[in-house]
Amino acid sequence: MAVTIKSPREIELMRKAGEILASVHEELAKALHPGMTTMDIDRLGEKLIRSHGCIPSFKNYNGYPGSICVSVNDEVVHGIPSRTRVLKEGDIVSLDAGVIYKGYHSDAARTWGIGQVSSEAEKLMEVTRQSFFEGIRFAKAGNHLNDISSAIQQYAEHFGYGVVRDLVGHGIGTHLHEDPEVPNFAMKRKGILLQPGMTLAIEPMINAGRPDVNWMDDGWTVVTDDHSLSAHYENTILITEGEPEILSLPAFGKE
Ligand code: MF3
Ligand code: CO
């Protein structure tokens, strides 16, 4: 599939999808507390998404059973919501959510601490978030995709962290996953030339330890091989003539 350039009309719809997703994440973050189950998060997330007239993108995607991916501690991504998985103080939890608004997708992830977490966990979450922002400094027309990918890797590895290789970001639009793939690590090739109207989901997955991951027997949950903590931070962005627009963060170009 070719990389698509979104029309002004499509960009408007993706802005709206992003704005709704940003508010869903804000509500989820406020609701987090020790004692809640990962299924509680999924139920609330799905309710919020539908209350905005959207569809949860992940539900039934390749058979994924949830609306929100909830990944705790050494789980990297794609944790399946469970009635028996109870969050406790000190856990870190990655929430990944997607919405479809009038046929257009937005995809974003955040990692939060439950109550007080270790300073190691705090640092991992902050570096993961910052690695996204280091990457999108290069998300400009005229640059190549690999400029983003290498900037993310360089930043995260500077702290001794492991950048997950087995999963990558992606183009996004009428489909959750479109071309191109967006690695969080340097490739030998430059990758595509970035052009205004491209929409990308950039999503560093960073491990406190080594980059290696495994898939659990449920077929979905990805865990770190060395059981070190892992964090995930993702936004849907738009390449413009100037600075990138972060569609899935609040107060971005909406004043
Ligand atoms: N942000 C993840 C991704 O881009 C979400 C997909 S989870 C799935 O791949 F359940 F939909 F597969
Ligand atoms: Co994604």
XYZ file of N, CA and C and ligand atoms in Angstrom:
778
model
N 0.852 -1.208 0.000
C 0.000 0.000 0.000
C 0.885 1.255 0.000
N 0.506 2.195 -0.812
C 1.307 3.428 -0.883
C 1.032 4.320 0.328
N 1.969 5.191 0.606
C 1.783 6.181 1.672
C 0.791 7.223 1.155
N -0.228 7.517 1.943
C -1.248 8.448 1.453
C -1.005 9.860 1.976
N -1.389 10.825 1.148
C -1.375 12.242 1.530
C -2.828 12.612 1.789
N -3.094 13.099 2.995
C -4.477 13.406 3.349
C -4.890 14.776 2.802
N -6.140 14.843 2.343
C -6.709 16.099 1.853
C -7.083 16.969 3.049
N -7.308 18.267 2.823
C -7.744 19.137 3.927
C -8.991 18.600 4.636
N -9.909 18.029 3.892
C -11.112 17.470 4.524
C -10.744 16.287 5.427
N -9.880 15.434 4.948
C -9.457 14.279 5.753
C -8.685 14.731 6.989
N -7.874 15.756 6.818
C -7.088 16.267 7.949
C -8.018 16.803 9.041
N -9.068 17.485 8.638
C -10.058 17.973 9.615
C -10.641 16.818 10.421
N -10.989 15.729 9.735
C -11.570 14.573 10.422
C -10.548 13.920 11.351
N -9.307 13.890 10.923
C -8.272 13.287 11.777
C -7.956 14.174 12.978
N -8.072 15.485 12.785
C -7.924 16.403 13.941
C -8.991 16.112 14.978
N -10.198 15.932 14.488
C -11.311 15.662 15.406
C -11.100 14.318 16.113
N -10.705 13.305 15.355
C -10.430 11.988 15.953
C -9.342 12.116 17.025
N -8.324 12.918 16.736
C -7.226 13.105 17.676
C -7.662 13.843 18.928
N -8.487 14.859 18.721
C -8.975 15.657 19.851
C -9.800 14.790 20.807
N -10.646 13.945 20.240
C -11.464 13.046 21.072
C -10.568 12.066 21.819
N -9.592 11.512 21.112
C -8.693 10.541 21.755
C -7.894 11.199 22.879
N -7.467 12.433 22.672
C -6.732 13.153 23.719
C -7.594 13.263 24.973
N -8.867 13.561 24.789
C -9.746 13.721 25.957
C -10.012 12.372 26.617
N -10.105 11.310 25.838
C -10.275 9.966 26.424
C -9.068 9.638 27.304
N -7.874 9.920 26.802
C -6.673 9.647 27.601
C -6.663 10.476 28.884
N -7.088 11.724 28.791
C -7.116 12.561 29.999
C -8.061 11.984 31.048
N -9.219 11.535 30.589
C -10.196 10.952 31.524
C -9.671 9.649 32.123
N -9.053 8.828 31.299
C -8.513 7.559 31.803
C -7.441 7.820 32.855
N -6.584 8.785 32.578
C -5.499 9.084 33.519
C -6.065 9.499 34.879
N -7.134 10.298 34.838
C -7.745 10.762 36.098
C -8.361 9.616 36.888
N -8.833 8.593 36.169
C -9.563 7.507 36.824
C -8.642 6.468 37.455
N -7.355 6.466 37.067
C -6.453 5.402 37.537
C -6.281 5.445 39.050
N -6.370 4.291 39.679
C -6.110 4.220 41.110
C -5.801 2.778 41.504
N -5.052 2.597 42.610
C -4.757 1.240 43.061
C -6.073 0.512 43.357
N -6.132 -0.760 43.041
C -7.337 -1.545 43.326
C -8.220 -1.720 42.105
N -8.013 -0.921 41.081
C -8.850 -1.113 39.887
C -8.243 -2.202 39.014
N -9.098 -2.839 38.226
C -8.594 -3.901 37.352
C -8.327 -3.324 35.961
N -7.547 -4.071 35.187
C -7.269 -3.601 33.826
C -8.555 -3.648 32.990
N -9.494 -4.508 33.383
C -10.796 -4.522 32.694
C -11.598 -3.255 33.017
N -11.486 -2.753 34.250
C -12.171 -1.491 34.603
C -11.728 -0.381 33.641
N -10.442 -0.344 33.325
C -9.913 0.688 32.422
C -10.505 0.519 31.022
N -10.563 -0.731 30.588
C -11.113 -1.022 29.262
C -12.590 -0.615 29.168
N -13.354 -0.946 30.206
C -14.801 -0.620 30.208
C -14.999 0.896 30.154
N -14.250 1.613 30.998
C -14.371 3.071 31.019
C -13.933 3.655 29.681
N -12.822 3.148 29.156
C -12.299 3.661 27.887
C -13.302 3.478 26.756
N -13.879 2.298 26.673
C -14.837 2.042 25.593
C -16.059 2.959 25.733
N -16.505 3.136 26.985
C -17.668 4.001 27.227
C -17.361 5.441 26.780
N -16.181 5.925 27.144
C -15.799 7.291 26.773
C -15.723 7.443 25.249
N -15.100 6.465 24.601
C -14.938 6.531 23.144
C -16.312 6.569 22.471
N -17.207 5.689 22.915
C -18.538 5.632 22.292
C -19.369 6.865 22.635
N -19.105 7.463 23.792
C -19.877 8.656 24.181
C -19.587 9.828 23.241
N -18.452 9.766 22.548
C -18.130 10.798 21.554
C -18.569 10.390 20.155
N -19.328 9.301 20.064
C -19.795 8.845 18.755
C -18.711 8.146 17.947
N -17.649 7.713 18.634
C -16.559 7.020 17.943
C -16.626 5.521 18.195
N -15.847 4.795 17.408
C -15.699 3.348 17.568
C -14.281 3.091 18.068
N -14.128 2.180 19.057
C -12.768 1.818 19.480
C -12.062 1.052 18.364
N -10.962 1.605 17.840
C -10.292 0.973 16.678
C -9.797 -0.435 16.955
N -9.396 -0.674 18.217
C -8.702 -1.938 18.490
C -9.671 -3.103 18.646
N -10.913 -2.783 19.016
C -11.872 -3.856 19.320
C -12.040 -4.761 18.107
N -11.726 -6.029 18.302
C -11.818 -7.057 17.248
C -10.790 -6.889 16.133
N -9.842 -5.972 16.296
C -8.787 -5.822 15.282
C -7.920 -7.075 15.312
N -7.906 -7.811 14.230
C -7.217 -9.118 14.173
C -7.582 -10.002 15.368
N -8.807 -9.829 15.865
C -9.269 -10.656 16.973
C -8.905 -10.139 18.352
N -8.302 -8.937 18.434
C -7.979 -8.378 19.767
C -9.284 -8.147 20.533
N -9.401 -8.669 21.768
C -10.698 -8.641 22.444
C -11.066 -7.312 23.129
N -10.100 -6.433 23.390
C -10.387 -5.237 24.188
C -10.573 -3.987 23.356
N -10.860 -2.872 24.045
C -10.907 -1.560 23.407
C -9.639 -0.777 23.715
N -9.066 -1.053 24.890
C -7.845 -0.373 25.330
C -6.797 -1.448 25.596
N -5.584 -1.251 25.112
C -4.489 -2.148 25.481
C -3.938 -1.655 26.813
N -3.902 -2.542 27.804
C -3.440 -2.170 29.137
C -2.253 -3.057 29.502
N -1.069 -2.464 29.541
C 0.158 -3.238 29.704
C 0.876 -2.776 30.968
N 1.066 -3.708 31.898
C 1.562 -3.367 33.229
C 3.031 -3.784 33.401
N 3.842 -2.881 33.933
C 5.238 -3.151 34.326
C 6.097 -3.716 33.194
N 6.381 -5.048 33.227
C 7.265 -5.597 32.184
C 6.500 -5.915 30.905
N 5.203 -5.639 30.882
C 4.439 -5.796 29.647
C 4.692 -4.550 28.784
N 5.036 -4.780 27.531
C 5.444 -3.682 26.644
C 4.201 -3.048 26.002
N 3.442 -3.856 25.307
C 2.210 -3.409 24.640
C 1.226 -4.564 24.542
N 0.003 -4.222 24.134
C -1.048 -5.186 23.770
C -1.499 -6.079 24.923
N -1.341 -5.592 26.173
C -1.898 -6.326 27.305
C -3.414 -6.419 27.145
N -3.965 -7.591 27.420
C -5.411 -7.802 27.278
C -6.093 -7.480 28.602
N -7.110 -6.617 28.570
C -7.826 -6.274 29.801
C -8.342 -7.535 30.510
N -8.173 -7.536 31.831
C -8.549 -8.724 32.601
C -9.265 -8.317 33.886
N -10.292 -9.097 34.238
C -11.051 -8.855 35.470
C -10.250 -9.204 36.707
N -9.194 -9.989 36.531
C -8.454 -10.450 37.701
C -7.113 -9.732 37.871
N -6.785 -8.872 36.914
C -5.508 -8.142 37.024
C -5.745 -6.819 37.740
N -5.311 -6.758 38.979
C -5.575 -5.593 39.824
C -4.325 -4.710 39.896
N -4.496 -3.411 39.645
C -3.367 -2.482 39.714
C -3.051 -2.167 41.169
N -1.754 -2.081 41.467
C -1.362 -1.731 42.831
C -0.380 -0.562 42.808
N -0.323 0.102 43.923
C 0.604 1.223 44.076
C 2.009 0.801 43.629
N 2.646 1.659 42.835
C 4.008 1.368 42.379
C 4.070 0.747 40.991
N 2.918 0.251 40.484
C 2.892 -0.278 39.113
C 3.024 0.868 38.118
N 3.548 0.552 36.932
C 3.374 1.494 35.824
C 2.492 0.811 34.783
N 1.637 1.603 34.161
C 0.653 1.026 33.255
C 0.599 1.827 31.952
N 0.792 1.106 30.847
C 0.719 1.737 29.531
C -0.677 1.538 28.968
N -1.306 2.647 28.612
C -2.651 2.612 28.029
C -2.542 3.019 26.570
N -2.969 2.130 25.703
C -2.919 2.403 24.266
C -4.355 2.362 23.770
N -4.762 3.416 23.061
C -6.153 3.501 22.620
C -6.233 4.057 21.206
N -7.267 3.646 20.508
C -7.504 4.172 19.165
C -8.982 4.433 18.981
N -9.301 5.498 18.238
C -10.711 5.793 17.950
C -10.893 5.959 16.440
N -12.088 5.627 16.002
C -12.457 5.902 14.609
C -13.574 6.945 14.627
N -13.302 8.076 14.003
C -14.289 9.144 13.886
C -14.608 9.344 12.406
N -15.849 9.126 12.039
C -16.261 9.257 10.631
C -15.280 8.588 9.679
N -14.847 7.395 10.056
C -13.988 6.607 9.167
C -12.491 6.876 9.301
N -12.129 7.833 10.170
C -10.708 8.178 10.327
C -10.178 7.825 11.712
N -8.981 7.248 11.726
C -8.385 6.735 12.959
C -7.457 7.744 13.620
N -7.419 7.649 14.945
C -6.361 8.284 15.718
C -5.878 7.237 16.703
N -4.587 7.244 17.015
C -3.967 6.200 17.835
C -2.987 6.888 18.777
N -3.090 6.609 20.076
C -2.183 7.254 21.034
C -2.006 6.382 22.265
N -0.838 6.487 22.883
C -0.548 5.734 24.105
C 0.157 6.616 25.126
N -0.114 6.320 26.380
C 0.527 7.019 27.502
C 0.921 5.971 28.533
N 1.996 6.215 29.277
C 2.330 5.354 30.417
C 2.250 6.182 31.694
N 1.528 5.635 32.680
C 1.307 6.342 33.946
C 1.775 5.493 35.117
N 2.116 6.164 36.200
C 2.412 5.461 37.446
C 1.148 5.353 38.282
N 1.004 4.253 39.017
C -0.115 4.095 39.951
C 0.398 4.525 41.324
N -0.159 5.626 41.823
C 0.334 6.176 43.093
C 1.805 6.526 42.968
N 2.518 6.292 44.042
C 3.960 6.577 44.068
C 4.721 5.438 43.383
N 5.557 5.780 42.414
C 6.369 4.726 41.772
C 7.849 5.021 41.996
N 8.704 4.049 41.737
C 10.146 4.214 41.969
C 10.700 5.317 41.074
N 11.829 5.890 41.474
C 12.433 6.937 40.644
C 12.909 6.342 39.324
N 13.291 5.066 39.326
C 13.680 4.391 38.077
C 12.496 4.355 37.107
N 11.330 4.040 37.637
C 10.136 3.955 36.793
C 9.766 5.339 36.257
N 9.847 6.350 37.131
C 9.557 7.731 36.718
C 10.464 8.146 35.561
N 11.727 7.821 35.723
C 12.705 8.234 34.708
C 12.435 7.523 33.380
N 12.128 6.251 33.446
C 11.830 5.502 32.218
C 10.627 6.109 31.492
N 9.590 6.439 32.237
C 8.379 7.013 31.621
C 8.689 8.363 30.989
N 9.480 9.181 31.686
C 9.792 10.512 31.187
C 10.693 10.452 29.954
N 11.685 9.562 29.988
C 12.590 9.443 28.831
C 11.821 8.901 27.618
N 10.915 7.980 27.849
C 10.123 7.421 26.744
C 9.281 8.514 26.097
N 8.640 9.312 26.937
C 7.834 10.421 26.436
C 8.729 11.407 25.667
N 9.845 11.743 26.272
C 10.730 12.720 25.638
C 11.312 12.179 24.334
N 11.517 10.876 24.254
C 12.084 10.308 23.015
C 11.146 10.564 21.840
N 9.838 10.545 22.114
C 8.865 10.894 21.061
C 9.106 12.332 20.594
N 9.277 13.243 21.558
C 9.446 14.664 21.182
C 10.795 14.904 20.498
N 11.814 14.134 20.912
C 13.105 14.234 20.212
C 12.942 13.779 18.768
N 12.156 12.724 18.571
C 11.923 12.202 17.225
C 11.193 13.198 16.344
N 10.129 13.791 16.879
C 9.313 14.641 16.002
C 9.942 16.006 15.738
N 11.052 16.301 16.390
C 11.809 17.490 15.953
C 12.203 17.360 14.488
N 12.291 16.114 14.021
C 12.697 15.866 12.636
C 11.510 15.548 11.724
N 10.293 15.629 12.276
C 9.092 15.283 11.497
C 8.665 16.485 10.660
N 9.486 16.768 9.660
C 9.270 17.956 8.841
C 9.400 17.600 7.380
N 8.608 18.249 6.557
C 8.686 18.054 5.111
C 10.133 18.268 4.665
N 10.617 17.378 3.826
C 11.986 17.487 3.328
C 12.949 16.561 4.049
N 12.634 16.214 5.309
C 13.431 15.208 6.013
C 12.980 13.820 5.590
N 13.764 12.825 6.008
C 13.390 11.437 5.741
C 12.938 10.762 7.037
N 12.183 9.700 6.838
C 11.639 8.974 7.985
C 12.724 8.567 8.981
N 13.866 8.147 8.446
C 14.928 7.659 9.328
C 15.478 8.744 10.252
N 15.293 10.002 9.893
C 15.727 11.082 10.786
C 14.959 11.009 12.107
N 13.668 10.722 12.018
C 12.838 10.575 13.224
C 13.288 9.343 13.999
N 13.378 8.219 13.289
C 13.697 6.931 13.923
C 15.032 6.992 14.662
N 16.059 7.531 14.014
C 17.372 7.545 14.682
C 17.398 8.482 15.865
N 16.661 9.592 15.789
C 16.651 10.536 16.917
C 16.031 9.883 18.156
N 14.966 9.106 17.953
C 14.326 8.410 19.082
C 15.317 7.440 19.716
N 15.936 6.624 18.882
C 16.875 5.617 19.387
C 18.039 6.251 20.147
N 18.625 7.284 19.512
C 19.798 7.913 20.122
C 19.481 8.453 21.495
N 18.324 9.106 21.600
C 17.947 9.699 22.877
C 17.756 8.612 23.938
N 16.974 7.582 23.603
C 16.658 6.540 24.601
C 17.902 5.751 24.999
N 18.753 5.454 24.041
C 19.933 4.630 24.352
C 20.962 5.402 25.162
N 20.921 6.716 25.052
C 21.805 7.558 25.853
C 21.616 7.280 27.348
N 20.398 6.864 27.722
C 20.095 6.567 29.126
C 20.328 5.088 29.447
N 20.841 4.343 28.472
C 21.115 2.919 28.690
C 19.895 2.040 28.488
N 18.827 2.609 27.950
C 17.595 1.840 27.769
C 17.625 1.024 26.486
N 16.738 0.039 26.432
C 16.616 -0.823 25.251
C 15.428 -0.402 24.404
N 15.690 -0.123 23.144
C 14.623 0.278 22.220
C 14.072 -0.982 21.546
N 12.790 -1.230 21.736
C 12.160 -2.433 21.185
C 12.254 -2.416 19.655
N 12.706 -3.546 19.092
C 12.881 -3.661 17.640
C 11.725 -4.398 16.959
N 11.007 -5.202 17.742
C 10.030 -6.110 17.111
C 8.696 -5.452 16.797
N 8.509 -4.213 17.236
C 7.258 -3.503 16.973
C 7.615 -2.085 16.543
N 6.803 -1.521 15.676
C 7.110 -0.195 15.118
C 5.850 0.661 15.030
N 6.023 1.954 14.816
C 4.897 2.838 14.516
C 4.487 2.665 13.058
N 3.592 3.549 12.618
C 2.926 3.294 11.328
C 2.219 4.530 10.795
N 1.988 4.522 9.485
C 1.061 5.485 8.917
C -0.339 5.191 9.437
N -1.230 6.163 9.344
C -2.587 6.000 9.891
C -3.548 6.890 9.112
N -4.798 6.487 9.025
C -5.791 7.278 8.282
C -7.125 6.554 8.259
N -7.537 6.109 7.081
C -8.772 5.319 7.021
C -8.528 3.912 7.569
N -7.268 3.551 7.727
C -6.897 2.302 8.382
C -6.030 2.614 9.587
N -6.108 1.736 10.600
C -5.262 1.909 11.788
C -3.782 1.815 11.408
N -3.478 0.838 10.575
C -2.089 0.653 10.147
C -1.980 0.888 8.652
N -1.292 1.942 8.284
C -1.010 2.217 6.872
C 0.506 2.264 6.707
N 0.965 2.275 5.472
C 2.376 2.523 5.228
C 2.652 3.987 5.534
N 3.865 4.349 5.927
C 5.029 3.486 6.090
C 5.100 2.921 7.497
N 5.952 1.905 7.696
C 6.323 1.520 9.053
C 7.211 2.613 9.619
N 7.064 2.884 10.909
C 7.870 3.932 11.554
C 8.679 3.314 12.697
N 9.905 2.856 12.411
C 10.739 2.247 13.462
C 11.180 3.298 14.481
N 11.491 2.827 15.673
C 12.031 3.711 16.711
C 13.537 3.562 16.823
N 14.140 3.059 15.759
C 15.578 2.784 15.734
C 16.068 3.030 14.316
N 17.352 3.327 14.201
C 17.911 3.705 12.904
C 17.909 2.529 11.938
N 17.557 2.834 10.703
C 17.619 1.858 9.622
C 18.794 2.254 8.729
N 19.260 1.313 7.907
C 20.363 1.651 6.998
C 19.871 2.574 5.891
N 18.590 2.398 5.497
C 18.073 3.268 4.441
C 17.413 4.505 5.054
N 17.322 5.547 4.227
C 16.799 6.831 4.721
C 15.314 6.796 5.006
N 14.619 5.882 4.333
C 13.167 5.858 4.475
C 12.532 6.915 3.600
N 11.212 6.963 3.620
C 10.493 7.865 2.712
C 10.790 9.329 3.013
N 10.643 10.126 1.977
C 10.726 11.582 2.124
C 9.410 12.053 2.750
N 9.520 12.826 3.816
C 8.310 13.295 4.504
C 7.672 14.439 3.723
N 6.356 14.362 3.595
C 5.629 15.376 2.829
C 4.403 15.862 3.586
N 4.042 17.126 3.407
C 2.850 17.658 4.066
C 1.632 16.793 3.734
N 0.808 16.555 4.764
C -0.397 15.752 4.553
C -0.222 14.295 4.932
N 1.013 13.891 5.278
C 1.210 12.524 5.779
C 0.835 12.488 7.251
N 0.162 11.427 7.652
C -0.195 11.256 9.068
C 0.440 9.975 9.579
N 1.145 10.104 10.705
C 1.940 9.003 11.249
C 1.622 8.792 12.723
N 1.608 7.525 13.126
C 1.542 7.189 14.559
C 2.953 6.823 14.976
N 3.552 7.686 15.791
C 4.928 7.488 16.236
C 4.866 6.999 17.673
N 5.477 5.829 17.935
C 5.233 5.188 19.219
C 6.430 4.461 19.807
N 7.379 5.222 20.398
C 8.495 4.550 21.046
C 8.049 3.598 22.162
N 8.619 2.396 22.137
C 8.441 1.388 23.191
C 9.825 1.146 23.754
N 10.027 1.548 25.004
C 11.374 1.602 25.574
C 11.446 0.738 26.837
N 12.459 -0.124 26.881
C 12.654 -1.013 28.034
C 13.762 -0.473 28.935
N 13.567 -0.630 30.239
C 14.622 -0.236 31.175
C 15.860 -1.108 30.973
N 15.665 -2.331 30.497
C 16.780 -3.261 30.267
C 17.033 -3.464 28.785
N 17.166 -4.714 28.406
C 17.493 -5.041 27.015
C 16.280 -4.879 26.093
N 16.520 -4.729 24.791
C 15.415 -4.500 23.845
C 14.562 -5.734 23.555
N 15.063 -6.911 23.912
C 14.381 -8.155 23.512
C 13.011 -8.312 24.172
N 12.072 -8.824 23.391
C 10.713 -9.045 23.903
C 10.220 -10.441 23.507
N 9.188 -10.884 24.208
C 8.539 -12.166 23.884
C 7.032 -11.971 23.835
N 6.368 -12.870 23.134
C 4.901 -12.873 23.108
C 4.392 -13.904 24.106
N 3.409 -13.510 24.894
C 2.843 -14.458 25.844
C 1.895 -15.431 25.133
N 1.480 -16.465 25.866
C 0.667 -17.516 25.250
C -0.709 -17.023 24.816
N -1.137 -15.850 25.338
C -2.445 -15.328 24.890
C -2.369 -14.808 23.448
N -1.175 -14.813 22.866
C -1.017 -14.409 21.471
C -0.896 -12.908 21.277
N -1.071 -12.133 22.334
C -1.049 -10.676 22.227
C 0.012 -10.013 23.094
N -0.064 -10.293 24.401
C 0.750 -9.523 25.344
C 2.241 -9.671 25.046
N 2.901 -8.534 24.849
C 4.340 -8.509 24.601
C 5.028 -8.150 25.916
N 6.017 -8.949 26.326
C 6.724 -8.696 27.589
C 8.224 -8.601 27.343
N 8.905 -7.881 28.213
C 10.365 -7.798 28.075
C 10.970 -9.150 28.431
N 11.980 -9.537 27.681
C 12.620 -10.841 27.891
C 13.301 -10.894 29.257
N 13.892 -9.765 29.673
C 14.611 -9.748 30.951
C 13.711 -9.294 32.111
N 12.411 -9.140 31.816
C 11.409 -8.706 32.804
C 11.665 -7.323 33.382
N 12.468 -6.526 32.679
C 12.624 -5.129 33.084
C 11.341 -4.363 32.738
N 11.175 -3.214 33.373
C 10.011 -2.364 33.096
C 10.055 -1.860 31.659
N 8.862 -1.571 31.127
C 8.780 -1.018 29.777
C 7.751 0.102 29.738
N 8.006 1.114 28.914
C 7.064 2.231 28.768
C 6.774 2.474 27.287
N 5.618 3.087 27.044
C 5.135 3.301 25.671
C 4.519 4.701 25.628
N 4.878 5.440 24.592
C 4.274 6.767 24.418
C 4.032 6.978 22.932
N 2.838 7.358 22.577
C 2.467 7.444 21.156
C 1.514 8.596 20.902
N 1.728 9.257 19.769
C 0.735 10.204 19.261
C 0.588 10.052 17.757
N -0.562 10.462 17.274
C -0.809 10.588 15.839
C -0.426 12.001 15.443
N 0.450 12.122 14.455
C 0.920 13.453 14.055
C 0.662 13.700 12.568
N 0.673 14.968 12.230
C 0.503 15.399 10.835
C 1.761 16.137 10.394
N 2.308 15.738 9.247
C 3.423 16.487 8.650
C 2.826 17.692 7.923
N 3.395 18.872 8.187
C 2.907 20.103 7.559
C 4.059 20.760 6.794
N 3.808 21.947 6.304
C 4.883 22.730 5.670
C 5.887 23.192 6.723
N 5.418 23.285 7.988
C 6.291 23.779 9.058
C 6.448 22.749 10.166
N 6.105 23.132 11.383
C 6.204 22.222 12.521
C 5.138 21.140 12.413
N 5.417 19.934 12.911
C 4.382 18.894 12.886
C 3.232 19.255 13.829
N 2.059 18.791 13.487
C 0.904 18.994 14.355
C 0.662 17.686 15.097
N 0.563 17.766 16.420
C 0.317 16.538 17.199
C -1.185 16.428 17.388
N -1.803 15.558 16.600
C -3.262 15.539 16.542
C -3.882 14.983 17.822
N -3.165 14.097 18.512
C -3.764 13.424 19.672
C -3.322 14.003 21.014
N -2.849 15.257 20.991
C -2.623 15.969 22.249
C -3.606 17.123 22.317
N -4.065 17.475 23.527
C -4.979 18.598 23.643
C -4.265 19.924 23.399
N -5.025 20.962 23.102
C -4.495 22.320 22.982
C -3.384 22.408 21.970
N -3.543 21.682 20.867
C -2.528 21.806 19.830
C -3.192 22.356 18.575
N -2.918 23.592 18.281
C -3.513 24.218 17.103
C -5.011 24.372 17.215
N -5.514 24.432 18.467
C -6.968 24.500 18.631
C -7.409 25.781 19.310
N -6.444 26.681 19.515
C -6.775 27.952 20.152
C -7.658 28.795 19.222
N -0.960 1.291 18.990
C -1.015 -0.114 18.668
C -0.543 -0.298 17.266
O -0.393 0.658 16.618
C -2.363 -0.637 18.893
C -2.781 -1.862 18.175
S -3.490 -2.941 19.285
C -4.570 -3.880 18.465
O -0.249 -1.338 16.787
F -5.244 -4.516 19.318
F -5.353 -3.157 17.756
F -3.909 -4.668 17.663
Co -0.044 2.587 16.956
